[in-house]
Short mmCIF file of C-alpha atoms in Angstrom, two decimals:
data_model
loop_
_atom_site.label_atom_id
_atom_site.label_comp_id
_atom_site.label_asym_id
_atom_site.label_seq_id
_atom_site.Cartn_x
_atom_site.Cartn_y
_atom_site.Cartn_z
CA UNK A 108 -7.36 6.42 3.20
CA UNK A 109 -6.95 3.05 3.78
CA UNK A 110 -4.32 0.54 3.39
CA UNK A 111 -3.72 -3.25 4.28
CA UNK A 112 -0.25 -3.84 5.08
CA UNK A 113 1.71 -6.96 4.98
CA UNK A 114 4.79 -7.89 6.37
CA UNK A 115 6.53 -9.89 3.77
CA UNK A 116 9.87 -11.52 3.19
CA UNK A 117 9.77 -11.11 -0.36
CA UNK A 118 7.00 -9.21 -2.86
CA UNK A 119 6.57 -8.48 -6.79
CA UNK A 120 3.85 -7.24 -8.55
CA UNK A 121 3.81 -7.58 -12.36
CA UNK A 122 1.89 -5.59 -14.76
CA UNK A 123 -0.55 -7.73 -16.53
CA UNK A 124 -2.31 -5.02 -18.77
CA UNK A 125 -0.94 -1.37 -18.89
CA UNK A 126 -2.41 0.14 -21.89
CA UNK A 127 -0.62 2.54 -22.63
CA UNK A 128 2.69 1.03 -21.27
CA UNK A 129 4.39 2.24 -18.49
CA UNK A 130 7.13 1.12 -18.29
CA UNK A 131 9.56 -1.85 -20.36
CA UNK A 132 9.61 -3.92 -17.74
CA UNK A 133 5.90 -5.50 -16.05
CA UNK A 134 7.89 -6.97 -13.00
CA UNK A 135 8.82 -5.19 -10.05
CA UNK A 136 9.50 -6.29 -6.50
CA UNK A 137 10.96 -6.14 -2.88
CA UNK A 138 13.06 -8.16 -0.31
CA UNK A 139 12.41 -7.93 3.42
CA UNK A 140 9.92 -5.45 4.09
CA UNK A 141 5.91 -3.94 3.58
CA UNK A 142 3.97 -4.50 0.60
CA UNK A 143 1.03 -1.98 0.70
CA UNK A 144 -2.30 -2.26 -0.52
CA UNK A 145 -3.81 1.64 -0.47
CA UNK A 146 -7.15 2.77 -1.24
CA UNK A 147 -8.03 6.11 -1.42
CA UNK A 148 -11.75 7.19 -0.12
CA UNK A 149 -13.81 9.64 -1.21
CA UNK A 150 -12.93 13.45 0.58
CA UNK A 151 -9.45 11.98 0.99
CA UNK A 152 -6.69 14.62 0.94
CA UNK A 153 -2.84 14.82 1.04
CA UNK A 154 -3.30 14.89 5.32
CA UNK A 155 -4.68 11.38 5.01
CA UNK A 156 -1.62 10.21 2.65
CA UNK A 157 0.67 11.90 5.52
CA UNK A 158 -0.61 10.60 8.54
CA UNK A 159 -0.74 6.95 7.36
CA UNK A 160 2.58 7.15 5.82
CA UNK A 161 3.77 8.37 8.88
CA UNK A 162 1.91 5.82 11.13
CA UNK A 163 2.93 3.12 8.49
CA UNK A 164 7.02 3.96 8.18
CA UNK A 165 6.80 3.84 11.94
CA UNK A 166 5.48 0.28 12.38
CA UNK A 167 7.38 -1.68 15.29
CA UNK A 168 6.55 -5.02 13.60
CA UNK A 169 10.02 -6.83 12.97
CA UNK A 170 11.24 -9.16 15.47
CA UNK A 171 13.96 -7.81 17.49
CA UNK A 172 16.85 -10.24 18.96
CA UNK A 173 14.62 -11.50 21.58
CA UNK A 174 11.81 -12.32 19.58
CA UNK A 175 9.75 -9.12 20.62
CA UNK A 176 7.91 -6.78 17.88
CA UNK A 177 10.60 -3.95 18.23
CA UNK A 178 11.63 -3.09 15.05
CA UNK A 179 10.56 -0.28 12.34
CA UNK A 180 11.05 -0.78 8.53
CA UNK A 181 14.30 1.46 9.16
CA UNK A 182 15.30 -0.59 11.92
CA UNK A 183 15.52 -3.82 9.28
CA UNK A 184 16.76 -1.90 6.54
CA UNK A 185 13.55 -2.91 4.99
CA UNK A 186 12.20 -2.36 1.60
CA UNK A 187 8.10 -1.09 0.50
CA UNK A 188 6.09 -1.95 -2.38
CA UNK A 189 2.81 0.11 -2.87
CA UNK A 190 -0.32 -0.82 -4.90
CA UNK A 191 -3.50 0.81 -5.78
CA UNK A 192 -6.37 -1.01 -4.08
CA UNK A 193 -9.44 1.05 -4.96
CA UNK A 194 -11.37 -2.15 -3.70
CA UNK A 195 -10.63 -1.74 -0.28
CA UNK A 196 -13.69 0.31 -0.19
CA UNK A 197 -15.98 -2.10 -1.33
CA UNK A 198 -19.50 -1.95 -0.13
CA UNK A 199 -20.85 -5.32 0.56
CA UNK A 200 -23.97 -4.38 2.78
CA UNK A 201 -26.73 -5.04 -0.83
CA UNK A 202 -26.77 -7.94 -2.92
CA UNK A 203 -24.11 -9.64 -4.16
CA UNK A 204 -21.92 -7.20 -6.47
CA UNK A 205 -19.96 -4.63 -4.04
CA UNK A 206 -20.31 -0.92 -4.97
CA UNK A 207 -17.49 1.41 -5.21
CA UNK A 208 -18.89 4.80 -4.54
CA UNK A 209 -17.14 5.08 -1.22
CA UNK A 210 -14.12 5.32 -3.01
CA UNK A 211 -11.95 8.29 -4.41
CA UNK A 212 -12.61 9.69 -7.90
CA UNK A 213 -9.79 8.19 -10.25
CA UNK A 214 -8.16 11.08 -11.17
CA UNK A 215 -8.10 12.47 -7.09
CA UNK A 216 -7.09 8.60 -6.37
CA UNK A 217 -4.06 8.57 -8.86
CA UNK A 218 -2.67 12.07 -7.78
CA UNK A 219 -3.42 10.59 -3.19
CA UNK A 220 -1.55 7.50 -4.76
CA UNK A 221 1.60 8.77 -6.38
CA UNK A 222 1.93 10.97 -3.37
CA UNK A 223 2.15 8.85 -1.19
CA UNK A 224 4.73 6.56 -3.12
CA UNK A 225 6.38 9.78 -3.15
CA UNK A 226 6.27 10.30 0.99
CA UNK A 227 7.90 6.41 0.87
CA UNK A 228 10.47 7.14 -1.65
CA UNK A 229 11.97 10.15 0.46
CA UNK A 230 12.25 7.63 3.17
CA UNK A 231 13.65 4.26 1.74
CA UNK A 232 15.58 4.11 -0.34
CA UNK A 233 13.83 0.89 -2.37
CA UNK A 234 10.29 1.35 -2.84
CA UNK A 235 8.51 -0.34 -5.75
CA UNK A 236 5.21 0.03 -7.10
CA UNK A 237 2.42 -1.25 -9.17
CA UNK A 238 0.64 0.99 -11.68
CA UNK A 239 -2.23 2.66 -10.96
CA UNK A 240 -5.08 1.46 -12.92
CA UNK A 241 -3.76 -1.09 -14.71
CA UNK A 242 -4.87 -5.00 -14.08
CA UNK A 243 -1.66 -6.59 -11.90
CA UNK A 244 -0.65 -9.91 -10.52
CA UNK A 245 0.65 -9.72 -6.84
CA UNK A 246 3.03 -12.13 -5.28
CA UNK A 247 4.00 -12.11 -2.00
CA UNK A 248 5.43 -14.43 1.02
CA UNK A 249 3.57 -13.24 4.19
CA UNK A 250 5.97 -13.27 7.02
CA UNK A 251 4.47 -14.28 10.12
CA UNK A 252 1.60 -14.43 8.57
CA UNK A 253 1.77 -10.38 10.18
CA UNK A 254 -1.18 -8.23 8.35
CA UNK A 255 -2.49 -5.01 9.76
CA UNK A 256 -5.84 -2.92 8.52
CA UNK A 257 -5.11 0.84 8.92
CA UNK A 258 -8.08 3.56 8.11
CA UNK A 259 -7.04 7.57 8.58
CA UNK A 260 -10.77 7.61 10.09
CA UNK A 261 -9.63 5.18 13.27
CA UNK A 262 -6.28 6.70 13.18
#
């Protein structure tokens, strides 16, 4: 799995097309805290989802007192979003149009997703997410700018 995390000050996403709906309301967001992009590969299991949730919620990337990078997403009281980025395993090596065959299956993709929104939820108490599949519109203030690139193969 792979996911690109941002440390952000504020986040929504906003459902642009979820046919069939979702849910009544297209907007949801986050104060302080991560927004997640996650892509799932494909041979990904639950293991993957585990181990970068757990190297994720454990992040010492908030600014403690003295300016240092001391702080977990716990430490802040912080907040997660979590969006379905099936793109983040684009293959850009021929032509022009990136392939997607390095990533999941959709229907193994949805199920790595939702568990790991899941893994998030039983540790914060505010986690919000986008909808998987559905075309969304991300907004976000980058704090820092402070972006990290995690892959369960490097982990």
């Amino acid at each position: 799995m792979r996911a690109l995390i941002q440390r952000v000050s504020r986040a929504c996403v906003t459902i642009v097309d979820d046919t069939p709906p979702q849910d009544p309301d297209p907007t949801r967001s986050i104060g302080r805290g991560f927004a997640i992009l996650l892509g799932a590969g494909a041979g990904d299991t639950r293991a993957d989802a585990d181990k970068l949730w757990s190297k994720i919620s454990k992040l010492r990337i908030f600014d403690d007192g003295n300016g240092k990078t001391n702080l977990s997403l716990a430490d802040v009281g912080g907040e997660v979003m979590v969006v379905s980025q099936f793109t983040l395993y684009a293959n850009c090596k021929k032509g022009n149009r990136p392939s997607f065959t390095q990533s999941c299956p959709p229907d193994e993709a949805r199920e790595l997703y939702r568990y790991f929104v899941e893994l998030a939820r039983r540790d914060f108490p505010i986690v919000a997410t986008g909808e998987f599949g559905a075309h969304m519109e991300i907004e976000l203030v980058n704090d820092g700018p402070f972006t990290i690139w995690l892959d369960t193969r490097e982990l």
